[in-house]
XYZ file of C-alpha atoms in Angstrom:
570
model
C -19.246 -20.770 -26.399
C -16.090 -22.816 -26.783
C -16.619 -23.924 -23.192
C -20.131 -25.117 -24.020
C -18.846 -27.060 -27.020
C -16.145 -28.717 -24.917
C -18.845 -29.866 -22.505
C -20.900 -31.230 -25.408
C -17.929 -33.181 -26.852
C -17.140 -34.483 -23.371
C -20.720 -35.716 -22.930
C -20.714 -37.461 -26.319
C -17.203 -38.933 -26.223
C -16.388 -39.469 -22.570
C -12.931 -37.970 -23.100
C -11.603 -35.802 -20.231
C -12.121 -32.058 -20.549
C -8.425 -31.335 -20.063
C -7.586 -33.438 -23.138
C -10.372 -31.833 -25.169
C -9.201 -28.349 -24.150
C -5.796 -29.012 -25.699
C -7.139 -30.432 -28.955
C -10.149 -28.313 -29.944
C -8.652 -25.627 -32.158
C -9.717 -23.054 -34.753
C -9.730 -24.248 -38.346
C -7.148 -22.844 -40.760
C -9.887 -21.962 -43.251
C -13.306 -20.824 -41.974
C -14.892 -22.344 -45.100
C -14.319 -25.691 -43.366
C -15.873 -24.536 -40.124
C -14.810 -22.471 -37.132
C -13.452 -25.148 -34.771
C -12.011 -28.602 -35.486
C -11.634 -31.660 -33.267
C -9.188 -34.473 -34.241
C -10.855 -37.850 -33.790
C -7.559 -39.783 -33.653
C -8.077 -39.500 -29.898
C -11.173 -41.723 -30.097
C -9.805 -44.449 -32.375
C -8.512 -46.656 -29.560
C -11.490 -46.022 -27.266
C -14.044 -46.838 -29.960
C -11.999 -49.454 -31.853
C -12.638 -47.644 -35.117
C -10.695 -45.593 -37.644
C -10.465 -41.819 -37.027
C -12.793 -41.003 -39.998
C -15.391 -43.470 -38.653
C -15.027 -41.915 -35.186
C -15.622 -38.464 -36.666
C -18.894 -39.630 -38.287
C -20.024 -41.389 -35.101
C -19.261 -38.375 -32.934
C -21.153 -36.133 -35.362
C -24.240 -38.314 -34.988
C -24.037 -38.472 -31.180
C -23.200 -34.929 -30.170
C -25.846 -32.429 -29.076
C -24.683 -29.067 -30.325
C -24.936 -26.210 -27.804
C -26.559 -22.869 -28.634
C -24.504 -20.872 -31.096
C -23.482 -23.762 -33.371
C -25.299 -24.517 -36.622
C -23.792 -27.868 -37.603
C -21.001 -30.415 -37.131
C -19.446 -31.936 -40.233
C -17.085 -34.925 -40.418
C -14.173 -34.237 -42.773
C -11.802 -37.182 -42.830
C -10.474 -37.743 -39.293
C -11.759 -34.346 -38.083
C -15.110 -33.181 -36.844
C -15.565 -29.549 -37.834
C -17.992 -27.259 -36.061
C -19.757 -24.327 -37.688
C -20.935 -21.405 -35.625
C -24.323 -19.844 -36.191
C -23.068 -16.273 -36.158
C -26.346 -14.595 -35.253
C -27.111 -17.082 -32.514
C -23.482 -17.021 -31.322
C -23.517 -13.264 -30.877
C -26.758 -13.476 -28.910
C -25.402 -16.314 -26.749
C -22.045 -14.733 -25.911
C -23.522 -11.328 -25.057
C -26.161 -12.985 -22.878
C -23.431 -14.905 -21.054
C -21.289 -11.789 -20.587
C -24.124 -9.622 -19.314
C -25.660 -12.265 -17.064
C -22.331 -12.970 -15.349
C -21.076 -9.374 -15.303
C -17.931 -9.045 -13.191
C -17.885 -12.834 -12.769
C -17.671 -13.661 -16.479
C -15.083 -16.377 -17.074
C -15.004 -17.464 -13.417
C -14.900 -21.221 -12.942
C -15.389 -21.724 -9.197
C -12.174 -23.733 -9.073
C -11.629 -23.702 -5.303
C -8.313 -24.624 -3.726
C -5.987 -22.209 -1.950
C -3.294 -20.250 -3.777
C -0.721 -18.369 -1.686
C 1.044 -15.576 -3.605
C 4.190 -13.974 -2.168
C 4.881 -10.617 -3.835
C 6.375 -7.144 -3.300
C 8.291 -7.807 -0.034
C 10.337 -4.629 0.426
C 12.961 -4.403 3.158
C 11.960 -2.180 6.060
C 14.019 0.909 6.824
C 15.462 0.783 3.315
C 14.435 2.757 0.215
C 11.198 1.504 -1.370
C 12.622 1.726 -4.866
C 11.281 0.811 -8.298
C 13.019 -2.547 -8.174
C 10.013 -3.703 -6.135
C 7.484 -2.468 -8.680
C 7.504 -5.434 -11.061
C 7.044 -8.073 -8.350
C 4.265 -5.950 -6.849
C 2.152 -5.536 -9.980
C 2.760 -9.037 -11.401
C 1.866 -10.543 -8.030
C -1.237 -8.393 -7.572
C -2.457 -9.189 -11.085
C -2.109 -12.925 -10.400
C -3.812 -12.409 -7.037
C -6.789 -10.803 -8.834
C -6.829 -13.534 -11.482
C -6.887 -16.511 -9.128
C -9.463 -14.857 -6.903
C -11.635 -14.245 -9.990
C -11.313 -17.894 -10.990
C -12.713 -18.936 -7.624
C -9.592 -19.879 -5.693
C -9.162 -18.966 -2.052
C -6.325 -16.562 -2.712
C -3.932 -15.285 -0.040
C -1.706 -12.355 -0.957
C 1.372 -12.168 1.258
C 3.705 -9.202 1.698
C 6.742 -11.013 3.122
C 8.444 -7.918 4.525
C 12.219 -8.051 4.834
C 12.303 -7.137 8.519
C 14.992 -9.550 9.689
C 18.605 -10.195 8.809
C 22.096 -8.764 9.152
C 21.385 -6.024 6.621
C 18.842 -4.610 9.088
C 21.741 -4.124 11.480
C 23.099 -1.380 9.219
C 20.140 0.814 10.130
C 21.006 0.244 13.779
C 24.667 0.978 13.101
C 23.761 4.241 11.375
C 21.649 5.293 14.350
C 24.447 4.390 16.766
C 26.969 6.515 14.887
C 24.850 9.524 13.825
C 21.988 9.389 16.312
C 18.447 8.044 16.288
C 16.160 10.203 14.088
C 12.481 11.096 14.455
C 9.642 8.815 13.326
C 10.334 9.589 9.702
C 10.941 6.995 6.994
C 13.223 9.249 4.965
C 15.500 9.803 7.947
C 15.669 6.061 8.604
C 16.613 5.513 4.979
C 19.333 8.151 5.294
C 20.835 6.301 8.266
C 20.864 3.077 6.248
C 22.475 4.757 3.219
C 25.119 6.523 5.330
C 25.997 3.271 7.119
C 26.400 1.457 3.799
C 28.598 4.196 2.388
C 30.788 3.919 5.480
C 30.885 0.132 5.105
C 32.111 0.444 1.514
C 34.759 2.952 2.607
C 35.951 0.666 5.388
C 36.024 -2.318 3.024
C 38.357 -0.197 0.846
C 40.577 0.636 3.819
C 39.237 4.153 4.430
C 37.556 5.747 7.483
C 39.009 3.068 9.744
C 39.025 5.541 12.634
C 35.200 5.290 12.771
C 33.331 2.393 14.430
C 33.351 -0.893 12.454
C 29.954 -0.861 10.736
C 30.010 -4.514 9.671
C 30.733 -5.637 13.215
C 27.998 -3.438 14.722
C 25.469 -4.840 12.227
C 26.404 -8.481 12.849
C 26.439 -8.071 16.622
C 23.087 -6.295 16.573
C 21.365 -9.032 14.580
C 22.807 -11.732 16.803
C 21.396 -9.903 19.843
C 18.049 -9.510 18.083
C 17.778 -13.234 17.386
C 18.703 -13.899 21.012
C 15.785 -11.716 22.169
C 17.794 -8.833 23.588
C 15.358 -6.186 24.920
C 17.137 -3.109 23.526
C 17.642 -4.714 20.113
C 13.976 -5.799 20.022
C 12.688 -2.351 20.973
C 14.708 -0.730 18.192
C 13.459 -3.303 15.680
C 9.803 -2.764 16.668
C 10.172 0.995 16.259
C 11.629 0.536 12.765
C 8.831 -1.835 11.824
C 6.124 0.613 12.941
C 7.628 3.558 11.057
C 8.249 1.490 7.912
C 4.855 -0.267 7.898
C 2.947 3.009 8.175
C 4.906 4.354 5.190
C 4.406 1.224 3.082
C 0.686 1.055 3.770
C 0.250 4.629 2.532
C 2.170 3.843 -0.650
C 0.256 0.623 -1.345
C -3.059 2.413 -0.763
C -2.080 4.976 -3.373
C -1.211 2.179 -5.790
C -4.420 0.231 -5.123
C -2.389 -2.819 -4.056
C -3.814 -5.199 -1.449
C -2.486 -8.002 0.776
C -4.106 -10.482 3.139
C -0.989 -11.042 5.236
C 1.848 -8.719 6.240
C 3.837 -11.396 8.063
C 7.472 -10.567 7.431
C 10.545 -12.682 8.018
C 10.545 -11.857 11.740
C 7.166 -13.539 12.247
C 8.550 -16.926 11.286
C 11.585 -16.824 13.569
C 9.395 -18.073 16.435
C 9.211 -21.434 14.630
C 12.969 -21.687 14.144
C 13.721 -24.204 16.911
C 10.937 -26.544 15.789
C 12.078 -26.450 12.165
C 15.741 -26.691 13.162
C 15.081 -29.879 15.116
C 13.335 -31.400 12.106
C 16.304 -30.600 9.864
C 18.822 -31.932 12.386
C 16.896 -35.160 13.015
C 16.520 -35.723 9.262
C 20.301 -36.112 8.941
C 20.550 -33.783 5.944
C 22.667 -31.093 7.646
C 26.420 -31.012 7.088
C 29.219 -28.802 8.355
C 31.184 -26.728 5.869
C 33.815 -24.307 7.210
C 31.844 -23.928 10.431
C 28.485 -23.260 8.734
C 25.628 -25.763 8.652
C 23.828 -26.510 5.424
C 22.755 -29.123 2.899
C 24.920 -30.531 0.123
C 22.577 -30.575 -2.883
C 25.171 -31.745 -5.393
C 25.670 -30.200 -8.795
C 24.478 -27.782 -10.020
C 22.803 -26.532 -6.819
C 25.884 -26.842 -4.611
C 26.087 -26.459 -0.841
C 23.167 -24.478 0.581
C 24.045 -22.716 3.843
C 21.309 -22.596 6.477
C 23.186 -21.385 9.583
C 26.254 -19.147 9.744
C 29.371 -19.925 11.751
C 28.081 -17.854 14.694
C 24.571 -19.360 14.546
C 22.670 -16.674 12.640
C 19.844 -17.688 10.295
C 19.914 -16.821 6.577
C 17.290 -16.041 3.937
C 17.159 -19.693 2.919
C 16.688 -20.852 6.521
C 13.782 -18.492 6.991
C 12.219 -19.493 3.664
C 12.262 -23.158 4.745
C 10.492 -22.173 7.962
C 8.032 -19.969 6.047
C 7.123 -22.723 3.568
C 6.522 -25.124 6.458
C 4.243 -22.588 8.178
C 2.263 -21.881 5.006
C 1.687 -25.576 4.394
C 0.437 -26.171 7.929
C -1.650 -22.998 8.093
C -3.160 -22.646 4.624
C -2.925 -26.183 3.133
C -2.380 -24.570 -0.264
C -2.650 -26.022 -3.723
C 0.308 -23.865 -4.764
C 2.622 -21.240 -3.278
C 3.690 -18.688 -5.882
C 6.847 -16.666 -5.233
C 7.012 -13.612 -7.529
C 10.721 -12.904 -7.156
C 13.372 -11.677 -9.606
C 15.128 -14.079 -11.973
C 18.518 -13.711 -10.159
C 16.961 -15.637 -7.245
C 16.273 -18.731 -9.358
C 19.062 -20.729 -7.675
C 17.709 -19.777 -4.257
C 14.277 -21.245 -5.013
C 15.719 -24.365 -6.604
C 17.713 -24.881 -3.416
C 14.616 -24.234 -1.297
C 12.613 -26.823 -3.208
C 15.480 -29.337 -3.104
C 15.864 -28.954 0.685
C 12.126 -29.429 1.203
C 12.259 -32.543 -0.988
C 15.114 -33.924 1.100
C 12.968 -33.298 4.171
C 10.152 -35.167 2.378
C 7.976 -32.174 3.058
C 4.615 -32.168 1.213
C 5.031 -28.469 0.388
C 8.050 -29.180 -1.842
C 5.924 -29.866 -4.928
C 3.791 -26.783 -4.299
C 6.586 -24.208 -4.488
C 6.440 -22.246 -7.753
C 8.991 -19.530 -8.484
C 7.722 -16.901 -10.944
C 10.891 -15.090 -12.060
C 10.884 -11.717 -13.740
C 13.443 -9.560 -15.509
C 14.589 -6.171 -14.327
C 13.784 -2.820 -15.936
C 17.068 -0.938 -16.385
C 17.143 2.731 -17.192
C 13.880 3.892 -15.625
C 14.198 7.486 -14.419
C 12.329 10.693 -13.665
C 12.953 14.292 -14.672
C 14.123 15.076 -11.148
C 16.332 12.041 -10.704
C 19.960 12.733 -9.925
C 22.541 11.654 -12.465
C 24.582 9.704 -9.927
C 22.991 6.380 -10.851
C 21.313 5.921 -7.466
C 18.148 3.897 -6.954
C 14.919 5.634 -7.943
C 12.387 5.683 -5.122
C 8.915 4.381 -5.837
C 7.406 7.579 -4.448
C 9.362 9.627 -6.993
C 8.070 7.382 -9.773
C 4.458 7.764 -8.626
C 4.756 11.540 -8.522
C 6.335 11.559 -11.980
C 3.577 9.293 -13.309
C 0.912 11.670 -11.988
C 2.537 14.799 -13.409
C 3.271 13.307 -16.817
C -0.195 11.749 -17.066
C -1.817 15.099 -16.354
C 0.218 16.765 -19.110
C -0.520 13.960 -21.586
C -4.224 13.951 -20.737
C -4.595 17.709 -21.125
C -2.733 17.743 -24.451
C -4.131 14.558 -26.057
C -7.738 14.466 -24.811
C -9.302 17.641 -26.141
C -12.971 16.730 -25.565
C -13.125 16.313 -21.795
C -16.385 15.929 -19.817
C -17.481 18.928 -17.805
C -16.651 18.755 -14.115
C -14.110 15.928 -14.450
C -11.452 15.923 -11.714
C -8.251 16.217 -13.744
C -5.982 15.285 -10.834
C -8.017 12.158 -10.126
C -7.862 11.163 -13.790
C -4.106 11.878 -13.867
C -3.506 9.665 -10.831
C -5.426 6.744 -12.346
C -3.957 7.173 -15.832
C -0.399 7.533 -14.525
C -0.629 4.281 -12.577
C -2.473 2.536 -15.422
C 0.231 3.604 -17.874
C 3.034 2.209 -15.726
C 1.193 -1.006 -14.817
C 0.250 -1.856 -18.387
C 3.711 -1.019 -19.711
C 5.260 -3.397 -17.173
C 2.699 -6.180 -17.524
C 2.486 -6.195 -21.325
C 5.851 -7.989 -21.599
C 6.511 -11.591 -20.671
C 7.669 -11.764 -17.058
C 11.256 -12.757 -17.783
C 11.856 -10.118 -20.426
C 14.030 -7.140 -19.511
C 13.051 -3.859 -21.140
C 13.773 -0.151 -21.010
C 10.826 1.848 -19.727
C 9.747 4.845 -21.824
C 7.403 7.522 -20.483
C 6.434 8.626 -23.995
C 5.539 5.069 -24.943
C 3.624 4.321 -21.722
C 1.511 7.491 -21.828
C 0.580 7.473 -25.511
C -3.233 7.610 -25.697
C -3.137 6.259 -29.268
C -0.673 3.394 -28.823
C -0.811 -0.074 -27.269
C -0.983 1.391 -23.803
C -2.934 1.531 -20.574
C -4.281 5.044 -21.274
C -5.571 3.884 -24.684
C -7.506 1.052 -23.027
C -8.794 3.239 -20.209
C -10.032 5.794 -22.709
C -11.738 3.050 -24.760
C -13.742 2.020 -21.677
C -14.650 5.609 -20.766
C -15.779 6.295 -24.325
C -18.189 3.342 -24.184
C -19.629 4.618 -20.906
C -20.216 7.947 -22.637
C -21.849 6.184 -25.587
C -24.297 4.371 -23.320
C -25.126 7.562 -21.425
C -25.959 9.386 -24.668
C -27.934 6.426 -26.022
C -30.038 6.207 -22.857
C -30.749 9.930 -23.129
C -32.088 9.180 -26.619
C -34.284 6.350 -25.302
C -32.046 3.474 -26.396
C -31.252 1.015 -23.594
C -29.184 -2.193 -23.687
C -31.052 -5.513 -23.700
C -30.239 -8.696 -21.757
C -28.528 -9.959 -24.921
C -27.711 -8.517 -28.321
C -30.030 -9.663 -31.087
C -27.558 -11.357 -33.395
C -29.834 -11.232 -36.415
C -29.461 -7.445 -36.314
C -25.659 -7.629 -36.311
C -24.598 -9.131 -39.663
C -21.481 -6.951 -40.062
C -18.019 -8.557 -39.760
C -17.038 -5.912 -37.184
C -19.754 -7.180 -34.851
C -18.716 -10.779 -35.394
C -15.091 -9.898 -34.596
C -16.103 -8.441 -31.229
C -18.264 -11.463 -30.443
C -15.462 -13.869 -31.293
C -13.024 -12.038 -29.012
C -15.569 -11.974 -26.173
C -15.966 -15.733 -26.429
C -12.179 -16.168 -26.060
C -12.029 -14.549 -22.626
C -12.474 -17.699 -20.470
C -9.707 -19.534 -22.338
C -7.377 -16.528 -21.943
C -7.982 -16.604 -18.193
C -7.250 -20.331 -18.141
C -3.999 -19.929 -20.072
C -2.857 -17.079 -17.835
C -3.509 -19.145 -14.718
C -1.303 -21.923 -16.100
C 1.687 -19.924 -17.329
C 1.440 -17.023 -14.817
C 1.860 -14.437 -17.592
C -0.360 -11.323 -17.212
C 0.819 -10.245 -20.672
C -1.850 -12.642 -22.030
C -4.500 -10.384 -20.501
C -2.767 -7.287 -21.889
C -2.738 -8.716 -25.424
C -6.367 -9.746 -25.074
C -7.397 -6.273 -23.920
C -5.660 -4.691 -26.909
C -7.349 -7.115 -29.334
C -10.749 -6.284 -27.895
C -10.188 -2.518 -27.767
C -8.995 -2.426 -31.376
C -12.001 -4.447 -32.518
C -14.266 -2.006 -30.677
C -12.478 0.910 -32.344
C -12.994 -0.598 -35.819
C -16.675 -1.164 -35.113
C -17.162 2.254 -33.519
C -16.816 4.074 -36.826
C -19.123 1.823 -38.830
C -21.706 0.512 -36.369
C -23.327 3.694 -35.110
C -25.849 3.694 -32.300
C -26.973 7.318 -32.255
C -28.425 8.272 -35.606
C -29.324 4.691 -36.564
C -32.901 4.756 -37.857
C -33.771 1.167 -36.954
C -34.174 1.197 -33.160
C -33.791 -2.583 -32.926
C -30.454 -2.375 -34.721
C -29.373 0.514 -32.479
C -30.282 -1.492 -29.373
C -28.431 -4.599 -30.621
C -25.305 -2.537 -31.304
C -25.483 -0.797 -27.934
C -25.869 -4.156 -26.182
C -22.824 -5.500 -28.014
C -20.796 -2.434 -27.008
C -21.911 -2.686 -23.376
C -20.891 -6.370 -23.372
C -17.499 -5.475 -24.799
C -17.045 -2.691 -22.259
C -17.888 -5.058 -19.412
C -15.179 -7.530 -20.443
C -12.604 -4.847 -21.236
C -13.185 -3.193 -17.861
C -12.943 -6.580 -16.117
C -9.630 -7.273 -17.848
C -8.229 -3.926 -16.698
C -9.307 -4.593 -13.118
C -7.582 -7.987 -13.182
C -4.416 -6.168 -14.232
C -4.809 -3.824 -11.261
C -5.750 -0.852 -13.468
C -8.502 1.446 -12.262
C -11.540 1.846 -14.535
C -12.820 5.378 -15.145
C -16.295 6.063 -16.517
C -15.404 9.648 -17.435
C -12.167 10.907 -18.993
């Protein structure tokens, strides 16, 4: 309803909606109304004092459904909600829009770059936070009506890829198995570290093999290309299975290698622009302090991450014509993206202003029961298995009243992922935190399982009510819902569009997590007092059921935006 009031103020005042959005706020004391608008903003436009503007606006505005009156108090115009009518209006809006509630039909293309593991290397938990933050934002912008393109920018190019080749040269090429490829990479890196320390010098020089291989690959060498294609096929098949298990989707799988075909074209543009300089044999751009000298080509002519990101940004601009390109990449890469944007600005490239880096903090200390104590990276597969097993144990011990015929393994899979996703997303992106299994899987805490169970319980409520002949209406009859618990739910439901808007501006899925918890807790408080089954007045029972169904719809939608699967039976 806040959205409707903003439209009404806009129509009466002529002020832009963006300005009104920032200045229409809840009152400090509900005795003075529910929302207040400061009329200082109209004083210049109307050549009148703010108090006079407040009185004039009060006389001109047409209040939307759900508001009982507007009252000028000094320089403010205060708006009073008609609680009964408001509850009816918000539930009607929720139920009529369903899964599209809060969508704005914004349009415009948003490219989101997230996950991006390196092929032939361990798919470890370090990629988890970028994956779930990126996918949540992908869901959000798609819901808001943007043409949203999710990109998995696979790390399938670069000198580090040469270490896989080196491992295969020294210990032999394995079968089409991802784990064996990973072993070759790990063994080659261990040998590299030993050789850097002056040990195992009798073995082939791993660094040299890796550099030479990548140089041959960039030159189009047939043997180097064949080996690379084989790695890509084995790795991609593995990643697609893992993403399918996680429920993660992408629209493009173009990795770094895809963009190398545009290297010469982009290189010519950089050279002709006059921005390239030579530093110790390498070519790059001097960006001054604090960004420093950004290398784009090595002494022997190899491209670098930054080079390929310049090419990639150019391609995305020409191909997608985006409104924004969001890079969900760890906070340690902040300098990299500042350099990328600065180079694009020096090239006077239109994409420069569209690059948005969304940094995130790491999650130290995450482990599984089976993890070795050597401090090695934890594979994502191991985490998913642990999540499933722990979720099954927690579900069987904490949920005593389980529906007959429920697939416990299916529930455990969904709850395990939901627990991890919510635990990661409920913090601000940049915050580092220590993951706790006990905290994430607590069905009674501020967790994913708690929210999933709240949704399932409301499905069960509706099923039982329908069996008793009580069915939800197109809108809840507000006059039958005078209790403060009902009003609290209605107020939270009306906040949903503004929460979506805020999240789209600051790129923080934790806003959605906090909203979901607020709504679930309000439902829990109402659940005890506002009974549906056993209520003698059938109109009251129907109004309550309709309110609960509205709340479930929005809570389930919020979970889906976060990438969490919704279960109707738990």
